[in-house]
Amino acid sequence: MTPAGGRLMAPHGVVTDDGRLHVFFAHDQRFPVQNSRLRWGHASVVVTPAPDGHTPRLRSEWRFHPDVLVPNHDYDRDGCLSGSAVRDDDGTVRLVYTGIVAPQGEGRRVHNSTPTEDPASAHFSADWCDTSVNMAALFDTSGRHGGWCRPSSHNPLLDNAASPDGACGPFVFRDPDSPFGGWRMVVGSVKEPSLTLYRSDNLRSWTADGPLTLDTTDAVEGDTFDIVPEATSWEYPNLLRMRDCATGEDKDVLVVSMRGVSPNAHHFASSAQCVYWVGRLEGTTFHVERGCSELDLGHEFYAARLAPVTADDAAVDDAIMIAWAGLPNADDQPTADDGWVHCLTMPRRVRLCGGRLVQEFVTTSSAAADVASGVIDSAIIPETNVYGTVVGVRRDIPEPRHRSHLGLVSADGVHVDVDMMRNKAGDLLVRIDRTEQFYHDGPDVRGVMILSEAIDNYRNHIGKPELLLSVDGSIMEADVAGYTLTSRLFLNRGDHWAEETWS
């Protein structure tokens, strides 16, 4: 999903309703001419129900609807920021979001997920703005025009005094431990690495439970080798109880977008990362059983939003996830010359398997879908846009002590290489080299290690481990045995992918 114009940023809500997948996202429609107050865009697509044990498919192309949240109230006059979408007891889709109000006389500048200490800059600072948590009801979502939105008469649900400092990304979810069907909400902060929990019986009146704490007493390392990495902020939280398809156990999964992290071996390609922990939430304490792991191993992936799909009692069997294929403050992209920047990832089916989140692409009827369904092994399909052709590849991962190489070559001779090397123990090193593409300066190589244990778990409980690669316009998404790598690729204007080699 790319914008027709302007700056498309983080997804704020994902919900399925009446056979359609709805995605709400931050949209600055005036970029790059000038900055404006952020609003919520809205797009949807028809979803084909999944056959037993299979991933659902998108049955049509994305349809863009009129914006659903526009900053025109006292509590959000300077921006409708991040939040989430949830269906209430009556089936109505509720949008919960952060509103922002700048001090009088400071002007109305856009907040692009990057706090700054300079009030004269073009972006809001969490240090000098008031924030509140608000709600709106979205009606008739199945309609061709996307429905209409009505703000709650109870707004603000949490005013500036009741909200965390620098409140960001409220995520509302059913309380899995409530016998009365109550609700909980977790709110992040753009100013510090903290989360705050609230509870409600009716989605209108909220009581603060207090800060969420991580108990790491019995935790084992996750994929990043840090139980809790150091960071400057925790944003866009997600909290779901999921059933592990390998063990049958119900576990809580906490997903957070972090800024200010440092590289660690094969991990953390940038200072902004989306990570998760697996454990058990009791009250306000999250007992970590498996430490921090990256949600995506590529170059640009942030602000993921998850929505439950199927559930048995309080546990979710799987979820649909979509994320921002971008990073905070990274707006200097070649597409800005054509009036737009950034895009969202393909939707992904997410399951918990052996303590790890595994992902599968939910594709449309394109080259990627043909590859995913096994109709073709690989394809380069011409497109009419100026940002490249569509590429789809499906290949087996190498056996132990073997390696495989995938090369993409553009008409202008730009190479992007994907290497897979497997050692004697069965661990798989995946290496993506996009050095020659023109968005980033200097070498840009990403190498990640997928352990044999994770590959075996995938084979035993999900399906055949393989590489599924999709390149669509300016985004490359790879799925290797349930691990994903998301990267942006920008060619010269008019250039296109012309050849794909495999060895």
Short mmCIF file of C-alpha atoms in Angstrom, two decimals:
data_model
loop_
_atom_site.label_atom_id
_atom_site.label_comp_id
_atom_site.label_asym_id
_atom_site.label_seq_id
_atom_site.Cartn_x
_atom_site.Cartn_y
_atom_site.Cartn_z
CA MET A 1 0.00 0.00 0.00
CA THR A 2 1.48 3.32 -1.11
CA PRO A 3 -0.17 6.76 -0.93
CA ALA A 4 -1.54 8.54 -3.99
CA GLY A 5 0.23 11.58 -2.58
CA GLY A 6 1.84 12.89 0.59
CA ARG A 7 3.59 11.09 3.43
CA LEU A 8 2.19 7.73 4.52
CA MET A 9 3.48 6.66 7.89
CA ALA A 10 2.74 4.12 10.61
CA PRO A 11 -0.37 1.90 10.50
CA HIS A 12 -2.59 2.80 13.45
CA GLY A 13 -5.21 0.11 13.36
CA VAL A 14 -5.95 -3.20 11.68
CA VAL A 15 -9.35 -4.86 11.88
CA THR A 16 -11.37 -7.39 9.89
CA ASP A 17 -15.03 -6.53 9.38
CA ASP A 18 -17.70 -7.98 7.08
CA GLY A 19 -15.20 -9.79 4.85
CA ARG A 20 -12.83 -6.86 4.46
CA LEU A 21 -9.45 -6.12 6.02
CA HIS A 22 -9.37 -2.47 7.10
CA VAL A 23 -6.11 -0.62 7.70
CA PHE A 24 -5.89 2.86 9.24
CA PHE A 25 -2.66 4.83 8.94
CA ALA A 26 -1.00 8.18 9.53
CA HIS A 27 -1.25 10.48 6.53
CA ASP A 28 0.25 13.91 5.89
CA GLN A 29 -1.44 14.77 2.62
CA ARG A 30 0.45 18.03 1.97
CA PHE A 31 3.97 16.59 2.08
CA PRO A 32 6.44 17.48 0.51
CA VAL A 33 5.04 20.96 -0.27
CA GLN A 34 4.47 21.71 3.41
CA ASN A 35 3.77 19.97 6.69
CA SER A 36 0.21 19.60 7.91
CA ARG A 37 -1.62 18.25 10.92
CA LEU A 38 -1.63 14.47 10.84
CA ARG A 39 -4.87 12.63 10.15
CA TRP A 40 -5.92 8.99 9.84
CA GLY A 41 -6.16 7.56 6.35
CA HIS A 42 -8.24 4.47 5.64
CA ALA A 43 -7.97 1.67 3.07
CA SER A 44 -9.56 -1.76 2.81
CA VAL A 45 -9.41 -4.95 0.76
CA VAL A 46 -11.65 -8.00 0.40
CA VAL A 47 -10.25 -11.04 2.22
CA THR A 48 -10.87 -14.61 1.12
CA PRO A 49 -11.33 -16.84 4.18
CA ALA A 50 -8.47 -19.25 4.73
CA PRO A 51 -8.99 -22.95 4.01
CA ASP A 52 -8.25 -25.12 7.02
CA GLY A 53 -4.67 -24.52 8.07
CA HIS A 54 -3.88 -22.17 5.20
CA THR A 55 -3.17 -18.46 4.93
CA PRO A 56 -6.03 -16.18 3.78
CA ARG A 57 -5.79 -14.31 0.48
CA LEU A 58 -6.66 -10.77 -0.53
CA ARG A 59 -9.33 -11.10 -3.23
CA SER A 60 -9.13 -7.56 -4.66
CA GLU A 61 -6.86 -4.55 -4.83
CA TRP A 62 -6.66 -1.96 -2.07
CA ARG A 63 -9.46 0.61 -2.04
CA PHE A 64 -8.73 3.98 -0.45
CA HIS A 65 -11.53 5.66 1.52
CA PRO A 66 -11.94 9.21 2.85
CA ASP A 67 -9.89 10.01 5.95
CA VAL A 68 -11.61 8.79 9.12
CA LEU A 69 -9.97 11.04 11.73
CA VAL A 70 -9.29 14.72 11.10
CA PRO A 71 -7.90 17.08 13.79
CA ASN A 72 -10.80 19.46 14.44
CA HIS A 73 -11.57 19.16 18.16
CA ASP A 74 -10.15 20.92 21.20
CA TYR A 75 -8.42 17.73 22.29
CA ASP A 76 -6.78 16.87 18.92
CA ARG A 77 -6.64 20.18 17.07
CA ASP A 78 -2.95 19.80 16.15
CA GLY A 79 -2.90 16.15 15.09
CA CYS A 80 -4.57 12.74 15.30
CA LEU A 81 -1.68 10.49 16.18
CA SER A 82 -1.14 6.78 16.67
CA GLY A 83 -3.66 4.35 18.11
CA SER A 84 -5.53 1.14 17.38
CA ALA A 85 -8.83 -0.26 16.12
CA VAL A 86 -11.05 -2.76 17.91
CA ARG A 87 -14.59 -4.12 17.61
CA ASP A 88 -16.83 -3.62 20.64
CA ASP A 89 -19.55 -5.92 22.00
CA ASP A 90 -22.03 -4.63 19.39
CA GLY A 91 -19.61 -5.22 16.48
CA THR A 92 -18.93 -1.51 15.95
CA VAL A 93 -15.36 -0.67 15.00
CA ARG A 94 -13.88 1.73 17.57
CA LEU A 95 -10.82 3.84 16.83
CA VAL A 96 -8.70 4.76 19.85
CA TYR A 97 -6.04 7.38 19.22
CA THR A 98 -3.72 10.00 20.69
CA GLY A 99 -4.70 13.62 20.15
CA ILE A 100 -2.13 16.38 20.34
CA VAL A 101 -2.45 20.04 21.27
CA ALA A 102 0.41 22.51 20.89
CA PRO A 103 0.70 25.60 23.08
CA GLN A 104 -1.08 28.64 21.71
CA GLY A 105 1.01 30.63 19.28
CA GLU A 106 3.35 27.77 18.39
CA GLY A 107 1.64 27.04 15.09
CA ARG A 108 0.36 23.72 13.83
CA ARG A 109 3.18 21.54 12.66
CA VAL A 110 3.06 17.87 11.89
CA HIS A 111 4.35 15.20 14.25
CA ASN A 112 6.23 12.54 12.25
CA SER A 113 6.98 10.13 15.09
CA THR A 114 10.24 11.90 15.92
CA PRO A 115 10.36 14.04 19.09
CA THR A 116 12.65 17.03 18.90
CA GLU A 117 13.87 19.60 21.36
CA ASP A 118 13.72 22.43 18.83
CA PRO A 119 10.31 24.19 18.94
CA ALA A 120 11.22 26.03 15.73
CA SER A 121 11.49 22.80 13.78
CA ALA A 122 8.76 21.39 11.55
CA HIS A 123 7.78 18.67 14.03
CA PHE A 124 6.03 18.47 17.34
CA SER A 125 8.04 17.81 20.48
CA ALA A 126 6.70 15.55 23.18
CA ASP A 127 8.28 17.98 25.64
CA TRP A 128 6.02 20.92 24.79
CA CYS A 129 2.74 19.39 23.60
CA ASP A 130 -0.27 18.09 25.50
CA THR A 131 -1.54 14.62 24.60
CA SER A 132 -4.84 12.86 25.25
CA VAL A 133 -6.35 9.46 24.47
CA ASN A 134 -9.62 9.60 22.52
CA MET A 135 -12.12 7.32 20.79
CA ALA A 136 -14.37 7.41 17.73
CA ALA A 137 -16.92 4.97 16.30
CA LEU A 138 -16.66 3.97 12.63
CA PHE A 139 -19.96 2.91 11.06
CA ASP A 140 -20.81 1.10 7.82
CA THR A 141 -17.26 -0.08 7.14
CA SER A 142 -18.45 -2.39 4.39
CA GLY A 143 -19.69 0.52 2.28
CA ARG A 144 -17.96 1.60 -0.88
CA HIS A 145 -16.97 4.89 0.68
CA GLY A 146 -15.61 3.41 3.89
CA GLY A 147 -18.29 4.55 6.30
CA TRP A 148 -18.47 7.56 8.55
CA CYS A 149 -16.88 8.30 11.91
CA ARG A 150 -18.45 9.77 15.07
CA PRO A 151 -16.26 11.03 17.95
CA SER A 152 -17.18 9.75 21.37
CA SER A 153 -19.00 12.16 23.66
CA HIS A 154 -16.72 10.84 26.42
CA ASN A 155 -13.54 12.28 24.84
CA PRO A 156 -10.95 12.67 26.04
CA LEU A 157 -10.89 9.22 27.59
CA LEU A 158 -7.57 10.16 29.19
CA ASP A 159 -6.61 13.82 29.34
CA ASN A 160 -3.05 15.09 29.45
CA ALA A 161 -2.84 14.66 33.22
CA ALA A 162 -4.06 11.05 33.12
CA SER A 163 -1.98 10.03 30.09
CA PRO A 164 1.63 8.85 30.29
CA ASP A 165 4.29 11.44 29.56
CA GLY A 166 4.54 11.61 25.76
CA ALA A 167 1.62 9.18 25.31
CA CYS A 168 1.81 7.20 22.07
CA GLY A 169 0.00 4.33 20.34
CA PRO A 170 -2.78 3.21 22.72
CA PHE A 171 -3.61 -0.45 22.02
CA VAL A 172 -6.95 -1.80 23.28
CA PHE A 173 -7.54 -5.54 23.78
CA ARG A 174 -9.93 -7.91 25.50
CA ASP A 175 -8.85 -8.72 29.04
CA PRO A 176 -8.14 -12.47 28.74
CA ASP A 177 -8.35 -12.88 32.52
CA SER A 178 -11.65 -11.06 33.04
CA PRO A 179 -14.72 -13.29 33.58
CA PHE A 180 -16.94 -10.36 32.60
CA GLY A 181 -15.44 -9.54 29.18
CA GLY A 182 -13.60 -6.42 30.26
CA TRP A 183 -11.03 -4.43 28.33
CA ARG A 184 -7.44 -3.39 28.86
CA MET A 185 -5.30 -0.77 27.18
CA VAL A 186 -1.53 -0.41 26.98
CA VAL A 187 -0.05 2.99 26.10
CA GLY A 188 3.55 3.68 25.05
CA SER A 189 5.69 6.80 25.34
CA VAL A 190 7.80 8.73 22.83
CA LYS A 191 9.87 10.15 25.69
CA GLU A 192 10.99 7.09 27.64
CA PRO A 193 11.10 3.28 27.52
CA SER A 194 7.88 2.70 29.43
CA LEU A 195 4.37 1.29 29.04
CA THR A 196 1.26 2.04 31.10
CA LEU A 197 -1.75 -0.23 31.58
CA TYR A 198 -5.42 0.76 32.00
CA ARG A 199 -8.67 -1.20 32.32
CA SER A 200 -12.33 -0.60 31.48
CA ASP A 201 -15.70 -2.37 31.53
CA ASN A 202 -17.21 -0.36 28.68
CA LEU A 203 -14.43 1.26 26.56
CA ARG A 204 -15.53 4.70 27.81
CA SER A 205 -14.34 4.97 31.41
CA TRP A 206 -10.76 3.92 32.08
CA THR A 207 -8.87 3.29 35.30
CA ALA A 208 -5.09 3.36 35.50
CA ASP A 209 -3.50 0.10 36.66
CA GLY A 210 -0.02 1.57 36.56
CA PRO A 211 3.27 1.07 34.70
CA LEU A 212 3.87 -2.31 33.08
CA THR A 213 7.00 -3.94 34.47
CA LEU A 214 9.04 -6.74 32.92
CA ASP A 215 10.04 -9.54 35.29
CA THR A 216 13.08 -11.26 33.75
CA THR A 217 13.86 -13.56 36.68
CA ASP A 218 13.21 -16.79 34.74
CA ALA A 219 13.77 -15.45 31.23
CA VAL A 220 15.95 -17.11 28.63
CA GLU A 221 17.56 -15.25 25.77
CA GLY A 222 15.56 -14.45 22.67
CA ASP A 223 17.05 -14.13 19.22
CA THR A 224 18.77 -10.79 19.98
CA PHE A 225 20.75 -12.12 23.01
CA ASP A 226 19.45 -9.16 25.07
CA ILE A 227 16.58 -9.91 27.41
CA VAL A 228 15.60 -6.20 27.42
CA PRO A 229 17.69 -3.98 25.13
CA GLU A 230 18.42 -0.41 26.12
CA ALA A 231 16.28 2.14 24.26
CA THR A 232 15.13 5.74 24.54
CA SER A 233 11.42 5.15 23.84
CA TRP A 234 8.81 2.40 23.56
CA GLU A 235 6.05 3.10 21.03
CA TYR A 236 3.15 1.35 19.27
CA PRO A 237 2.66 -1.49 21.79
CA ASN A 238 0.61 -4.61 21.00
CA LEU A 239 -0.38 -7.18 23.62
CA LEU A 240 -2.10 -10.45 22.66
CA ARG A 241 -2.60 -13.84 24.28
CA MET A 242 -1.68 -16.43 21.66
CA ARG A 243 -1.78 -20.22 21.55
CA ASP A 244 1.57 -21.79 20.68
CA CYS A 245 0.92 -24.18 17.79
CA ALA A 246 3.96 -26.26 18.75
CA THR A 247 3.28 -26.70 22.48
CA GLY A 248 -0.46 -25.95 22.81
CA GLU A 249 0.30 -23.50 25.64
CA ASP A 250 -1.28 -20.05 25.91
CA LYS A 251 1.32 -17.28 26.10
CA ASP A 252 1.17 -13.50 26.15
CA VAL A 253 3.09 -11.74 23.38
CA LEU A 254 4.21 -8.14 23.87
CA VAL A 255 5.24 -6.26 20.71
CA VAL A 256 6.91 -2.85 20.99
CA SER A 257 8.61 -0.43 18.60
CA MET A 258 11.84 0.88 20.12
CA ARG A 259 13.99 3.84 19.28
CA GLY A 260 17.54 4.44 20.40
CA VAL A 261 18.75 0.82 20.25
CA SER A 262 22.33 -0.11 19.33
CA PRO A 263 23.53 -2.76 16.82
CA ASN A 264 24.23 -6.21 18.28
CA ALA A 265 25.97 -8.84 16.11
CA HIS A 266 23.48 -9.75 13.34
CA HIS A 267 20.70 -7.74 14.97
CA PHE A 268 19.33 -4.19 14.90
CA ALA A 269 20.18 -2.82 11.47
CA SER A 270 18.94 0.62 12.53
CA SER A 271 18.30 2.49 15.78
CA ALA A 272 14.51 2.04 15.35
CA GLN A 273 13.32 -1.56 15.74
CA CYS A 274 10.14 -3.55 16.26
CA VAL A 275 10.67 -6.29 18.87
CA TYR A 276 8.66 -8.74 20.98
CA TRP A 277 8.75 -10.77 24.19
CA VAL A 278 6.90 -13.98 25.07
CA GLY A 279 5.69 -14.69 28.60
CA ARG A 280 2.71 -14.19 30.88
CA LEU A 281 0.92 -11.01 31.99
CA GLU A 282 -0.30 -10.98 35.58
CA GLY A 283 -1.77 -7.66 36.71
CA THR A 284 0.81 -5.10 35.66
CA THR A 285 3.76 -7.53 35.58
CA PHE A 286 4.84 -9.21 32.36
CA HIS A 287 6.80 -12.33 33.35
CA VAL A 288 9.26 -12.74 30.48
CA GLU A 289 9.92 -16.35 29.50
CA ARG A 290 11.68 -15.70 26.20
CA GLY A 291 13.65 -12.48 25.84
CA CYS A 292 13.67 -9.85 23.12
CA SER A 293 13.52 -10.90 19.45
CA GLU A 294 13.22 -8.78 16.32
CA LEU A 295 9.86 -8.97 14.59
CA ASP A 296 11.51 -8.44 11.19
CA LEU A 297 15.18 -8.88 10.26
CA GLY A 298 15.41 -6.44 7.35
CA HIS A 299 16.49 -2.83 6.97
CA GLU A 300 13.20 -0.89 7.39
CA PHE A 301 10.34 -2.22 9.51
CA TYR A 302 8.57 -0.29 12.27
CA ALA A 303 5.29 0.38 14.10
CA ALA A 304 3.65 -3.01 13.49
CA ARG A 305 -0.04 -3.42 14.27
CA LEU A 306 -1.64 -6.82 14.98
CA ALA A 307 -5.30 -7.86 14.88
CA PRO A 308 -6.69 -11.21 16.13
CA VAL A 309 -8.21 -13.45 13.45
CA THR A 310 -9.22 -16.73 15.08
CA ALA A 311 -9.51 -17.41 18.77
CA ASP A 312 -10.49 -20.22 21.11
CA ASP A 313 -11.67 -18.81 24.43
CA ALA A 314 -9.24 -16.01 25.29
CA ALA A 315 -6.24 -17.19 23.25
CA VAL A 316 -5.58 -16.11 19.68
CA ASP A 317 -4.59 -18.82 17.23
CA ASP A 318 -3.32 -16.36 14.65
CA ALA A 319 -3.33 -12.66 13.84
CA ILE A 320 -3.06 -10.38 10.84
CA MET A 321 -0.17 -7.92 10.99
CA ILE A 322 0.83 -4.94 8.89
CA ALA A 323 3.74 -2.56 9.50
CA TRP A 324 5.41 0.58 8.23
CA ALA A 325 8.20 -0.13 5.72
CA GLY A 326 9.98 2.98 6.88
CA LEU A 327 11.82 4.58 9.76
CA PRO A 328 11.21 7.76 11.79
CA ASN A 329 12.64 10.88 10.17
CA ALA A 330 13.65 9.05 6.95
CA ASP A 331 11.66 11.17 4.48
CA ASP A 332 14.48 11.96 2.06
CA GLN A 333 13.51 9.33 -0.50
CA PRO A 334 13.57 9.42 -4.32
CA THR A 335 9.77 9.13 -4.55
CA ALA A 336 9.43 12.56 -2.89
CA ASP A 337 10.10 14.03 -6.35
CA ASP A 338 6.78 12.48 -7.39
CA GLY A 339 4.92 13.78 -4.35
CA TRP A 340 4.87 10.81 -1.99
CA VAL A 341 7.03 8.80 0.43
CA HIS A 342 6.82 5.52 2.36
CA CYS A 343 4.63 2.45 2.11
CA LEU A 344 3.22 -0.33 4.24
CA THR A 345 4.21 -3.98 4.18
CA MET A 346 2.07 -6.74 2.79
CA PRO A 347 -0.36 -8.02 5.42
CA ARG A 348 1.04 -11.06 7.18
CA ARG A 349 -0.45 -13.97 9.05
CA VAL A 350 1.33 -14.31 12.41
CA ARG A 351 1.40 -17.40 14.63
CA LEU A 352 3.29 -18.38 17.76
CA CYS A 353 5.39 -21.50 17.20
CA GLY A 354 7.91 -22.80 19.73
CA GLY A 355 8.10 -19.43 21.49
CA ARG A 356 8.76 -17.52 18.25
CA LEU A 357 6.43 -15.50 16.04
CA VAL A 358 6.34 -16.90 12.51
CA GLN A 359 4.92 -14.99 9.55
CA GLU A 360 3.36 -15.79 6.17
CA PHE A 361 2.55 -13.21 3.50
CA VAL A 362 -1.11 -12.52 2.75
CA THR A 363 -0.86 -11.64 -0.93
CA THR A 364 -3.10 -10.36 -3.70
CA SER A 365 -3.59 -12.02 -7.09
CA SER A 366 -0.21 -10.97 -8.43
CA ALA A 367 3.18 -12.53 -9.08
CA ALA A 368 3.73 -12.87 -5.35
CA ALA A 369 0.44 -14.74 -4.92
CA ASP A 370 1.22 -17.02 -7.87
CA VAL A 371 4.58 -17.80 -6.35
CA ALA A 372 3.08 -18.32 -2.89
CA SER A 373 0.47 -20.73 -4.23
CA GLY A 374 3.03 -22.69 -6.23
CA VAL A 375 1.59 -21.77 -9.64
CA ILE A 376 5.03 -20.52 -10.65
CA ASP A 377 8.49 -20.78 -9.10
CA SER A 378 9.63 -17.30 -10.10
CA ALA A 379 8.53 -14.40 -12.24
CA ILE A 380 9.44 -10.89 -13.35
CA ILE A 381 6.25 -9.19 -14.47
CA PRO A 382 6.38 -5.75 -16.15
CA GLU A 383 4.42 -2.96 -14.54
CA THR A 384 3.47 0.48 -15.80
CA ASN A 385 4.80 2.42 -12.81
CA VAL A 386 8.24 4.02 -12.87
CA TYR A 387 9.52 2.28 -9.76
CA GLY A 388 10.25 -1.11 -11.18
CA THR A 389 8.68 -4.40 -12.10
CA VAL A 390 7.05 -6.96 -9.85
CA VAL A 391 9.30 -9.87 -8.92
CA GLY A 392 8.20 -13.07 -7.21
CA VAL A 393 10.49 -15.96 -6.26
CA ARG A 394 9.85 -19.22 -4.40
CA ARG A 395 12.83 -21.51 -3.70
CA ASP A 396 13.93 -24.23 -1.29
CA ILE A 397 16.43 -23.30 1.38
CA PRO A 398 19.78 -25.12 1.01
CA GLU A 399 20.62 -28.33 2.80
CA PRO A 400 23.26 -28.28 5.57
CA ARG A 401 26.77 -27.53 4.23
CA HIS A 402 25.31 -25.98 1.08
CA ARG A 403 24.56 -22.45 -0.13
CA SER A 404 22.23 -20.76 -2.62
CA HIS A 405 22.45 -17.42 -4.39
CA LEU A 406 19.65 -15.27 -5.82
CA GLY A 407 20.60 -12.30 -7.97
CA LEU A 408 18.33 -9.50 -9.20
CA VAL A 409 19.65 -7.30 -12.00
CA SER A 410 17.98 -4.14 -13.31
CA ALA A 411 18.05 -2.92 -16.90
CA ASP A 412 20.64 -0.31 -15.83
CA GLY A 413 22.83 -3.01 -14.30
CA VAL A 414 22.04 -2.51 -10.60
CA HIS A 415 22.50 -5.75 -8.62
CA VAL A 416 20.76 -6.90 -5.46
CA ASP A 417 21.98 -10.22 -4.07
CA VAL A 418 20.35 -12.62 -1.62
CA ASP A 419 22.63 -15.39 -0.29
CA MET A 420 21.64 -18.33 1.92
CA MET A 421 24.41 -20.36 3.56
CA ARG A 422 23.72 -23.31 5.88
CA ASN A 423 26.30 -24.76 8.24
CA LYS A 424 26.81 -28.33 9.43
CA ALA A 425 24.45 -27.83 12.39
CA GLY A 426 21.68 -26.64 10.07
CA ASP A 427 21.78 -22.96 11.07
CA LEU A 428 20.98 -20.70 8.11
CA LEU A 429 22.74 -17.39 7.39
CA VAL A 430 20.69 -15.11 5.13
CA ARG A 431 22.58 -12.19 3.59
CA ILE A 432 20.99 -9.34 1.58
CA ASP A 433 23.31 -6.98 -0.28
CA ARG A 434 21.67 -3.87 -1.72
CA THR A 435 24.88 -1.86 -1.92
CA GLU A 436 24.28 -0.74 -5.49
CA GLN A 437 20.79 0.66 -5.06
CA PHE A 438 20.73 4.42 -4.80
CA TYR A 439 18.78 5.35 -1.68
CA HIS A 440 21.50 4.76 0.90
CA ASP A 441 25.12 5.88 0.81
CA GLY A 442 27.87 3.29 0.98
CA PRO A 443 27.59 -0.45 1.65
CA ASP A 444 24.23 -1.70 2.83
CA VAL A 445 24.47 -5.38 3.70
CA ARG A 446 22.19 -7.23 6.12
CA GLY A 447 23.18 -10.64 7.45
CA VAL A 448 20.95 -12.60 9.85
CA MET A 449 21.18 -16.05 11.38
CA ILE A 450 18.17 -18.40 11.63
CA LEU A 451 18.87 -21.27 14.02
CA SER A 452 18.22 -24.90 13.09
CA GLU A 453 15.79 -25.23 16.02
CA ALA A 454 13.54 -22.56 14.51
CA ILE A 455 13.71 -24.20 11.07
CA ASP A 456 12.79 -27.60 12.52
CA ASN A 457 9.87 -26.11 14.48
CA TYR A 458 8.59 -24.50 11.29
CA ARG A 459 8.86 -27.75 9.35
CA ASN A 460 7.10 -29.77 12.06
CA HIS A 461 4.21 -27.39 12.77
CA ILE A 462 3.79 -24.91 9.89
CA GLY A 463 5.05 -26.30 6.58
CA LYS A 464 8.02 -26.67 4.29
CA PRO A 465 10.83 -24.17 5.07
CA GLU A 466 11.62 -22.15 1.95
CA LEU A 467 12.39 -18.70 0.60
CA LEU A 468 9.50 -16.56 -0.65
CA LEU A 469 10.62 -13.24 -2.10
CA SER A 470 8.46 -10.40 -3.40
CA VAL A 471 9.71 -7.14 -4.93
CA ASP A 472 6.91 -4.69 -5.73
CA GLY A 473 7.86 -1.21 -6.87
CA SER A 474 10.28 0.04 -4.22
CA ILE A 475 9.89 -2.62 -1.53
CA MET A 476 11.44 -6.07 -1.13
CA GLU A 477 9.95 -8.55 1.36
CA ALA A 478 11.50 -11.94 2.00
CA ASP A 479 10.09 -14.80 4.08
CA VAL A 480 12.52 -17.55 5.09
CA ALA A 481 11.00 -20.31 7.23
CA GLY A 482 8.67 -17.81 8.92
CA TYR A 483 11.33 -15.14 9.48
CA THR A 484 10.87 -12.00 7.37
CA LEU A 485 13.24 -9.35 6.01
CA THR A 486 11.81 -6.05 4.74
CA SER A 487 13.91 -3.56 2.76
CA ARG A 488 13.27 -0.64 0.46
CA LEU A 489 14.93 -0.70 -2.99
CA PHE A 490 15.07 2.39 -5.20
CA LEU A 491 16.27 2.26 -8.79
CA ASN A 492 16.86 5.12 -11.18
CA ARG A 493 13.62 6.57 -12.47
CA GLY A 494 12.51 4.47 -15.42
CA ASP A 495 14.80 1.57 -14.54
CA HIS A 496 13.24 -1.84 -13.91
CA TRP A 497 14.16 -5.35 -12.83
CA ALA A 498 15.16 -7.28 -15.93
CA GLU A 499 16.72 -10.54 -14.80
CA GLU A 500 16.62 -13.01 -11.92
CA THR A 501 19.32 -15.68 -11.51
CA TRP A 502 19.47 -18.59 -9.10
CA SER A 503 22.40 -20.81 -8.25
#
